[in-house]
Short mmCIF file of C-alpha atoms in Angstrom, two decimals:
data_model
loop_
_atom_site.label_atom_id
_atom_site.label_comp_id
_atom_site.label_asym_id
_atom_site.label_seq_id
_atom_site.Cartn_x
_atom_site.Cartn_y
_atom_site.Cartn_z
CA MET A 1 36.15 32.72 1.75
CA ASN A 2 32.91 34.38 2.93
CA SER A 3 31.63 35.14 -0.44
CA LEU A 4 32.59 31.44 -1.64
CA LYS A 5 30.49 29.99 1.41
CA PHE A 6 27.64 32.28 0.76
CA LEU A 7 27.52 30.98 -2.63
CA LEU A 8 27.71 27.37 -1.62
CA VAL A 9 24.86 28.07 1.02
CA THR A 10 22.86 29.86 -1.59
CA LEU A 11 23.04 27.03 -4.11
CA TRP A 12 22.05 24.52 -1.54
CA LEU A 13 19.22 26.23 -0.44
CA THR A 14 18.19 26.80 -3.99
CA SER A 15 18.69 23.03 -4.59
CA ALA A 16 16.55 21.86 -1.70
CA VAL A 17 13.73 24.26 -2.48
CA HIS A 18 13.59 22.93 -5.99
CA ALA A 19 13.67 19.32 -4.31
CA ASP A 20 10.64 20.35 -2.07
CA GLU A 21 8.52 21.72 -4.99
CA ALA A 22 9.31 18.19 -7.15
CA LEU A 23 7.93 16.49 -4.10
CA ARG A 24 4.83 18.66 -3.87
CA GLN A 25 4.59 18.40 -7.40
CA LYS A 26 4.85 14.77 -7.66
CA ALA A 27 2.02 14.32 -4.82
CA LEU A 28 -0.32 16.63 -6.46
CA GLN A 29 0.43 14.58 -9.88
CA HIS A 30 -0.61 11.37 -7.96
CA GLY A 31 -3.75 12.18 -6.63
CA LEU A 32 -3.23 13.97 -3.24
CA LYS A 33 -5.17 17.08 -2.48
CA PRO A 34 -5.12 19.80 0.33
CA LEU A 35 -8.22 20.67 2.49
CA VAL A 36 -9.39 23.86 1.64
CA GLU A 37 -10.75 26.05 4.17
CA GLN A 38 -14.66 26.21 4.13
CA GLY A 39 -16.32 29.23 2.74
CA ASP A 40 -19.46 30.71 3.96
CA ARG A 41 -22.63 29.06 4.83
CA THR A 42 -26.15 29.82 4.05
CA LYS A 43 -28.52 30.77 6.86
CA MET A 44 -30.35 27.58 6.37
CA GLY A 45 -27.15 25.73 5.87
CA GLU A 46 -25.94 26.82 9.42
CA ALA A 47 -29.18 26.12 11.00
CA ARG A 48 -29.00 22.39 9.92
CA ILE A 49 -25.63 22.37 11.27
CA VAL A 50 -26.59 23.58 14.76
CA LEU A 51 -29.48 21.00 14.31
CA GLY A 52 -27.25 18.33 13.35
CA LYS A 53 -24.78 18.86 16.34
CA LYS A 54 -27.55 18.85 18.88
CA LEU A 55 -28.80 15.42 17.34
CA PHE A 56 -25.07 13.94 17.45
CA PHE A 57 -24.72 14.55 20.80
CA ASP A 58 -28.25 13.66 21.81
CA LYS A 59 -28.70 10.32 23.89
CA ASN A 60 -32.36 10.35 23.29
CA LEU A 61 -31.86 9.07 19.88
CA SER A 62 -30.99 5.59 21.38
CA LEU A 63 -33.64 2.97 22.38
CA ASN A 64 -32.34 3.13 26.22
CA ARG A 65 -31.24 6.89 26.23
CA ASP A 66 -27.75 5.75 27.28
CA ILE A 67 -25.59 6.50 24.08
CA SER A 68 -25.29 9.11 21.23
CA CYS A 69 -23.37 9.20 18.10
CA ALA A 70 -20.59 11.12 19.88
CA SER A 71 -20.25 8.28 22.22
CA CYS A 72 -18.61 6.12 19.40
CA HIS A 73 -17.22 9.25 17.57
CA ASP A 74 -15.00 10.93 20.02
CA THR A 75 -12.67 13.88 18.60
CA VAL A 76 -10.34 12.88 21.84
CA HIS A 77 -9.68 9.84 19.84
CA GLY A 78 -9.81 11.03 16.45
CA GLY A 79 -13.31 10.49 15.77
CA ALA A 80 -13.09 7.08 16.75
CA ASP A 81 -13.58 5.33 20.29
CA GLY A 82 -10.29 3.98 21.09
CA ARG A 83 -11.95 0.53 21.52
CA SER A 84 -11.08 -2.73 19.51
CA THR A 85 -14.51 -3.12 18.82
CA ALA A 86 -17.99 -0.60 19.08
CA ILE A 87 -20.01 -0.60 22.05
CA GLY A 88 -23.41 -0.05 21.86
CA ASP A 89 -27.11 -0.64 23.26
CA ARG A 90 -27.20 -2.35 26.40
CA GLY A 91 -22.96 -2.94 26.17
CA GLN A 92 -23.23 -4.87 23.20
CA LYS A 93 -20.18 -5.46 20.95
CA ASN A 94 -20.45 -5.46 17.47
CA PRO A 95 -21.39 -8.90 16.26
CA SER A 96 -18.33 -8.87 13.74
CA HIS A 97 -16.29 -7.30 16.18
CA LEU A 98 -15.59 -4.27 13.83
CA ASN A 99 -13.70 -1.07 14.81
CA THR A 100 -15.24 2.19 14.58
CA PRO A 101 -14.30 4.60 11.93
CA THR A 102 -13.41 7.92 12.19
CA VAL A 103 -15.84 10.34 11.61
CA LEU A 104 -13.60 13.23 11.14
CA ASN A 105 -13.01 14.06 7.53
CA THR A 106 -15.66 11.21 6.48
CA VAL A 107 -17.07 13.83 4.07
CA PHE A 108 -14.59 13.12 1.49
CA SER A 109 -15.42 9.52 1.46
CA LYS A 110 -17.15 7.65 -1.29
CA HIS A 111 -18.03 4.72 0.50
CA TYR A 112 -19.09 4.17 4.07
CA PHE A 113 -18.72 1.39 6.41
CA TRP A 114 -16.16 -1.10 6.22
CA ASP A 115 -17.85 -3.04 3.36
CA GLY A 116 -18.63 0.13 1.48
CA ARG A 117 -22.57 -0.52 1.78
CA SER A 118 -23.47 3.21 1.62
CA SER A 119 -22.54 5.80 -0.59
CA THR A 120 -23.44 9.02 1.20
CA LEU A 121 -23.01 10.28 4.50
CA GLN A 122 -26.83 10.94 5.23
CA ASP A 123 -27.52 7.12 4.14
CA GLN A 124 -24.61 6.33 6.75
CA ALA A 125 -26.14 8.06 9.53
CA LYS A 126 -29.18 6.13 9.34
CA GLY A 127 -27.20 3.03 9.89
CA PRO A 128 -26.22 3.18 13.77
CA LEU A 129 -29.37 4.97 14.65
CA GLN A 130 -31.35 1.72 13.76
CA ALA A 131 -28.61 -0.97 14.28
CA PRO A 132 -30.00 -3.47 17.26
CA PHE A 133 -26.16 -3.72 18.56
CA GLU A 134 -25.63 -0.02 18.15
CA MET A 135 -28.61 2.69 19.06
CA ALA A 136 -30.93 0.34 18.67
CA SER A 137 -33.95 2.87 17.89
CA SER A 138 -36.33 3.32 14.63
CA PRO A 139 -37.45 6.22 12.82
CA ALA A 140 -40.69 6.28 14.73
CA LEU A 141 -39.19 6.24 17.84
CA ILE A 142 -36.66 9.12 16.88
CA GLU A 143 -39.47 11.22 15.35
CA LYS A 144 -41.74 10.48 18.76
CA ARG A 145 -39.11 11.53 20.89
CA LEU A 146 -37.98 14.64 19.04
CA LYS A 147 -41.74 16.27 18.64
CA SER A 148 -42.08 16.12 22.14
CA ASP A 149 -39.26 18.44 22.67
CA ARG A 150 -40.35 22.12 21.60
CA LYS A 151 -36.55 22.88 21.48
CA TYR A 152 -36.41 20.45 18.33
CA GLU A 153 -39.66 22.21 16.82
CA LYS A 154 -38.03 25.46 16.62
CA LEU A 155 -34.35 24.21 15.65
CA PHE A 156 -36.28 22.11 12.75
CA PHE A 157 -38.14 24.92 11.58
CA GLN A 158 -35.08 27.18 11.44
CA ALA A 159 -33.14 24.39 9.20
CA PHE A 160 -35.91 23.43 6.96
CA GLY A 161 -38.29 26.07 6.87
CA ASP A 162 -41.44 24.04 8.36
CA HIS A 163 -42.09 22.42 11.67
CA ASN A 164 -42.28 18.75 10.03
CA ILE A 165 -39.82 16.37 12.03
CA THR A 166 -38.81 13.40 10.09
CA PHE A 167 -36.30 10.73 10.28
CA GLU A 168 -34.90 11.59 6.97
CA ARG A 169 -34.38 15.02 8.13
CA THR A 170 -32.83 14.16 11.39
CA ALA A 171 -30.41 12.03 9.31
CA GLU A 172 -29.70 14.78 6.90
CA ALA A 173 -29.08 17.42 9.64
CA ILE A 174 -26.39 14.94 11.33
CA SER A 175 -24.66 14.43 8.31
CA ALA A 176 -24.82 18.35 7.82
CA TYR A 177 -23.05 18.71 11.37
CA GLU A 178 -20.25 15.91 10.17
CA HIS A 179 -19.58 17.88 7.06
CA THR A 180 -18.04 20.13 9.14
CA LEU A 181 -15.63 17.69 11.26
CA THR A 182 -12.43 18.14 8.93
CA THR A 183 -8.91 18.84 10.21
CA ARG A 184 -6.45 20.88 8.16
CA GLY A 185 -2.76 20.78 9.33
CA ARG A 186 0.95 21.46 7.90
CA TYR A 187 0.47 18.66 5.28
CA ASP A 188 -2.13 20.76 3.27
CA ARG A 189 -0.37 24.04 3.52
CA PHE A 190 2.62 21.97 2.17
CA LEU A 191 0.57 20.76 -0.88
CA GLU A 192 -0.73 24.54 -1.21
CA GLY A 193 3.08 25.59 -1.52
CA ASP A 194 4.36 26.38 1.76
CA LEU A 195 7.48 23.95 1.24
CA LEU A 196 8.57 25.26 5.13
CA ALA A 197 5.35 23.30 6.34
CA LEU A 198 6.93 19.40 6.41
CA SER A 199 10.17 18.53 7.80
CA GLU A 200 13.08 16.73 5.99
CA ASP A 201 11.67 13.12 7.75
CA GLU A 202 8.22 13.95 7.17
CA GLN A 203 8.96 14.98 3.44
CA ALA A 204 10.84 11.64 3.33
CA GLY A 205 7.73 9.91 4.35
CA LEU A 206 5.62 11.48 2.07
CA ASN A 207 8.42 10.43 -0.64
CA LEU A 208 7.87 6.93 0.59
CA PHE A 209 4.06 7.05 0.83
CA ILE A 210 3.83 7.45 -2.98
CA ASP A 211 6.79 5.14 -3.81
CA LYS A 212 5.85 2.41 -1.95
CA GLY A 213 2.22 2.63 -3.61
CA CYS A 214 0.38 3.65 -0.59
CA ILE A 215 -1.46 6.34 -2.70
CA GLY A 216 -3.12 3.67 -4.88
CA CYS A 217 -5.48 3.20 -2.20
CA HIS A 218 -5.13 6.48 0.08
CA ASN A 219 -5.54 9.18 -2.09
CA GLY A 220 -7.90 12.34 -2.55
CA ILE A 221 -8.48 14.68 0.14
CA GLY A 222 -8.77 12.43 2.90
CA LEU A 223 -5.99 10.01 2.22
CA GLY A 224 -8.64 6.94 2.03
CA GLY A 225 -12.46 6.61 1.72
CA GLN A 226 -12.32 6.58 -2.28
CA GLU A 227 -11.82 2.89 -2.85
CA MET A 228 -12.92 -0.55 -1.87
CA ARG A 229 -9.92 -2.83 -1.97
CA LYS A 230 -8.84 -6.24 -1.67
CA PHE A 231 -6.97 -6.67 1.74
CA PRO A 232 -4.64 -8.39 2.28
CA LEU A 233 -3.01 -9.07 -1.37
CA LEU A 234 -0.36 -10.97 -0.45
CA HIS A 235 -0.50 -12.52 3.05
CA HIS A 236 -0.47 -16.00 1.57
CA PRO A 237 3.19 -16.89 0.45
CA ILE A 238 2.13 -19.30 -2.51
CA TRP A 239 -0.43 -16.33 -4.16
CA SER A 240 2.20 -14.01 -5.39
CA MET A 241 3.25 -15.09 -8.74
CA THR A 242 4.98 -12.72 -10.58
CA ASP A 243 8.25 -10.97 -9.82
CA HIS A 244 9.22 -7.46 -7.96
CA LYS A 245 9.85 -6.01 -11.46
CA THR A 246 6.71 -6.80 -13.50
CA ILE A 247 4.71 -5.69 -10.21
CA ASN A 248 6.36 -2.48 -9.52
CA LYS A 249 5.91 -1.95 -13.50
CA VAL A 250 2.23 -2.49 -13.60
CA ARG A 251 1.74 -0.71 -10.19
CA THR A 252 3.71 2.34 -11.59
CA ALA A 253 1.48 2.60 -14.76
CA TYR A 254 -1.57 2.16 -12.59
CA LEU A 255 -0.55 5.28 -10.53
CA ALA A 256 0.09 7.21 -13.76
CA PHE A 257 -3.09 6.39 -14.92
CA LEU A 258 -4.74 7.49 -11.59
CA ALA A 259 -3.15 10.54 -11.66
CA GLU A 260 -4.00 11.31 -15.46
CA GLU A 261 -7.48 10.58 -14.88
CA GLY A 262 -7.87 12.66 -11.76
CA ARG A 263 -6.91 15.65 -13.88
CA LYS A 264 -8.06 15.11 -17.45
CA GLN A 265 -10.68 12.58 -17.71
CA ASN A 266 -14.51 12.97 -16.89
CA PHE A 267 -16.27 9.51 -16.85
CA SER A 268 -19.69 9.14 -16.48
CA ASN A 269 -19.81 5.44 -15.32
CA ASP A 270 -17.47 2.89 -14.47
CA ILE A 271 -17.72 1.21 -17.76
CA GLU A 272 -16.14 4.21 -19.48
CA ARG A 273 -13.08 4.16 -16.83
CA TYR A 274 -12.48 0.57 -17.25
CA ALA A 275 -12.45 0.85 -20.85
CA TYR A 276 -10.01 3.81 -20.80
CA LEU A 277 -8.06 1.65 -18.06
CA MET A 278 -8.01 -1.21 -20.60
CA LYS A 279 -6.69 1.33 -23.33
CA SER A 280 -4.05 2.99 -21.12
CA LEU A 281 -2.28 -0.24 -19.62
CA GLY A 282 -3.39 -3.38 -21.74
CA GLU A 283 -5.55 -6.34 -21.03
CA LYS A 284 -2.80 -8.46 -19.32
CA GLU A 285 -1.78 -5.62 -16.96
CA VAL A 286 -5.34 -5.18 -16.19
CA GLU A 287 -5.76 -8.60 -15.38
CA LEU A 288 -2.52 -8.59 -13.08
CA LEU A 289 -4.52 -5.74 -11.16
CA SER A 290 -7.73 -7.26 -10.75
CA GLU A 291 -6.13 -10.22 -9.21
CA GLY A 292 -3.90 -7.87 -6.70
CA TYR A 293 -0.80 -8.21 -8.57
CA PHE A 294 -0.85 -12.02 -8.77
CA GLN A 295 -0.21 -14.12 -12.02
CA ALA A 296 -1.78 -17.80 -12.26
CA TYR A 297 0.66 -20.50 -12.84
CA LYS A 298 0.15 -22.85 -15.81
CA ALA A 299 -2.22 -25.80 -14.56
CA PRO A 300 -0.11 -28.39 -14.29
CA ASP A 301 2.47 -26.40 -12.05
CA SER A 302 -0.55 -25.44 -10.06
CA TYR A 303 -1.35 -28.85 -9.26
CA ARG A 304 2.21 -30.07 -8.66
CA ILE A 305 2.72 -27.18 -6.00
CA MET A 306 -0.79 -27.75 -4.54
CA SER A 307 -0.08 -31.16 -4.01
CA SER A 308 3.02 -30.68 -2.55
CA LYS A 309 2.94 -27.98 -0.09
CA GLY A 310 -0.56 -29.43 1.20
CA CYS A 311 -2.76 -26.99 -0.21
CA TYR A 312 -5.80 -29.32 -0.14
CA ILE A 313 -5.93 -28.91 3.77
CA CYS A 314 -7.51 -25.56 3.02
CA HIS A 315 -8.41 -25.42 -0.81
CA THR A 316 -11.51 -27.90 -0.50
CA GLU A 317 -13.96 -25.98 -2.61
CA PRO A 318 -14.25 -26.61 -6.63
CA ASN A 319 -11.83 -24.78 -8.45
CA PHE A 320 -9.36 -24.77 -5.39
CA GLY A 321 -11.42 -22.49 -3.30
CA VAL A 322 -11.21 -21.98 0.21
CA ASP A 323 -13.81 -22.90 2.53
CA LYS A 324 -15.34 -19.83 4.22
CA GLN A 325 -14.75 -20.62 7.74
CA ILE A 326 -10.96 -21.75 7.28
CA LEU A 327 -10.72 -18.21 5.19
CA LYS A 328 -11.87 -16.22 8.35
CA GLU A 329 -9.34 -17.74 10.37
CA LYS A 330 -6.46 -17.72 7.83
CA ALA A 331 -7.04 -14.83 5.73
CA PHE A 332 -5.14 -12.12 8.04
CA ALA A 333 -1.77 -11.33 8.86
CA PHE A 334 -3.59 -10.81 12.37
CA LYS A 335 -6.15 -12.69 14.25
CA ASN A 336 -9.52 -12.14 12.56
CA THR A 337 -11.66 -11.80 15.88
CA GLY A 338 -15.39 -11.71 14.26
CA GLY A 339 -14.67 -13.76 11.18
CA PHE A 340 -15.51 -10.39 9.00
CA LEU A 341 -14.18 -10.80 5.33
CA GLY A 342 -15.35 -7.36 4.00
CA LYS A 343 -17.84 -6.90 1.20
CA GLU A 344 -19.62 -10.21 0.49
CA LYS A 345 -19.09 -10.33 -3.07
CA PRO A 346 -16.03 -10.70 -4.44
CA GLY A 347 -14.91 -11.20 -1.27
CA ARG A 348 -12.40 -9.70 1.39
CA TYR A 349 -12.85 -6.19 -0.22
CA PHE A 350 -12.96 -3.36 2.29
CA ARG A 351 -13.19 0.68 2.16
CA ALA A 352 -9.68 1.99 2.24
CA PRO A 353 -9.56 3.91 5.39
CA LEU A 354 -9.27 7.56 5.96
CA LEU A 355 -5.66 8.23 6.84
CA ARG A 356 -5.76 11.91 8.16
CA ASN A 357 -6.23 11.02 11.66
CA VAL A 358 -4.83 7.76 11.79
CA VAL A 359 -1.97 8.45 14.63
CA ARG A 360 -5.21 9.05 16.97
CA THR A 361 -7.39 5.97 15.91
CA ALA A 362 -5.75 3.07 17.43
CA PRO A 363 -6.22 -0.10 17.50
CA TYR A 364 -6.06 -0.62 13.88
CA PHE A 365 -7.88 -2.53 11.02
CA HIS A 366 -11.41 -3.69 10.81
CA ASN A 367 -11.41 -5.66 14.14
CA GLY A 368 -8.97 -3.44 16.05
CA SER A 369 -6.24 -6.48 16.20
CA VAL A 370 -3.37 -4.25 15.98
CA LYS A 371 -2.67 -1.79 18.48
CA THR A 372 0.22 0.18 17.07
CA LEU A 373 0.46 2.30 14.11
CA GLU A 374 3.96 1.06 13.41
CA GLU A 375 2.84 -2.53 13.49
CA ALA A 376 -0.06 -1.30 11.20
CA VAL A 377 2.05 0.55 8.82
CA GLN A 378 4.81 -2.80 8.44
CA ILE A 379 1.48 -4.81 7.61
CA MET A 380 0.52 -2.72 4.92
CA VAL A 381 3.99 -2.51 3.34
CA THR A 382 4.39 -6.26 3.54
CA TYR A 383 1.09 -7.37 2.36
CA GLN A 384 -0.40 -4.90 0.01
CA SER A 385 2.70 -3.18 -1.50
CA ARG A 386 4.93 -6.26 -1.38
CA SER A 387 7.87 -4.45 -0.33
CA LYS A 388 10.12 -3.63 3.03
CA VAL A 389 11.13 -0.79 4.77
CA THR A 390 13.95 -0.23 6.96
CA GLU A 391 13.76 1.09 10.86
CA LYS A 392 14.34 4.93 9.33
CA GLN A 393 12.02 4.57 6.73
CA LEU A 394 9.49 3.44 9.06
CA THR A 395 10.06 6.41 11.36
CA GLN A 396 9.93 8.66 8.23
CA LEU A 397 6.42 7.19 7.11
CA ILE A 398 4.98 7.54 10.67
CA ALA A 399 6.57 11.18 10.94
CA PHE A 400 4.16 11.78 7.79
CA LEU A 401 1.30 10.43 9.15
CA LYS A 402 1.73 12.27 12.33
CA ALA A 403 2.28 15.64 10.17
CA VAL A 404 -0.99 14.86 8.10
CA ASP A 405 -2.79 14.81 11.57
CA ALA A 406 -0.92 17.92 12.65
CA PRO A 407 -3.47 21.00 13.82
CA ASP A 408 -2.79 24.14 11.48
CA LYS A 409 -0.82 26.49 14.05
CA GLY A 410 0.97 28.81 11.57
CA SER A 411 4.35 28.44 10.01
CA ARG A 412 7.39 26.89 11.88
#
């Protein structure tokens, strides 16, 4: 009897290990990547990090010497500030009521700011220093103040090999320090092969994260920052013009494309990438993707629906476009305080946020209108994934996100 019990337990454990390894491979194949420990730094590279850290916390870089980069990017709040909108020079709020993105792990991004207008961390660092509603400074003023401080003369020499203090070097040093603001946890060890690093619920959450299509936007090392995506896709009930089966088929094919692209392809430009996507999925499927999984009605049906549903109240523009002021009010599943609509053209395209520290960066979305992570996840599942989750599944998704944020303190 004991032998039979031992055999059954052994078989169960073997089966569980295989299932855990299958999930790990599934995650890797869909573009999720672990954060690898940083290697040795050069002497000059280390000096730039030291300089950058001092600059990051220096309030003298702001016009009125009252705020620093760290004022809005506090590690206690996951690299953000815990406010619905950033507070800058003389207590000014961001004019578009924009929420402060995390600085942690942002080195893994390809786009910066909510509208993705910067493509490098160094370029991004220049923005808050000069914005009149943030630090309100200028390159000339920053250079003047830094040159008057003997300590900086030495630090710049150690970092760059000469005493030339410039605004460009200031931004470069700050970005060098920000490169070090990375977090590693149990999630990373799981992806590397430690199958005991995540609990059963956390693994179930990871599996849901993949199956619900979250990894379509939140992928890579940072679980985000790689894509500019339309948001929301499905808030308007009449926009969704195709069935679940078609949507899921296209989504599955697209996610497979993303995984294959990351492993095997080496595109030199977006034209090559798009051509490969067309070849892989087909023209009709790519059209569905470009419209956010929506499929247009035939013209007669469109006119009939728009007339019967009173759509012309909002759709006042040519080709049934929506007046921009109306769109600011109606586009989202939450109050759009500030009226921000993302990237100006084509509109409602946002940088997909990093999720590594999302459990500590409340409130959520571009204007901080959503206070809890549970509500934020529900909105994303409903309006981006066109899906639903049970209470248990929601708990599992949150458990996974907490595991991603968990500090690495060894095996359980």
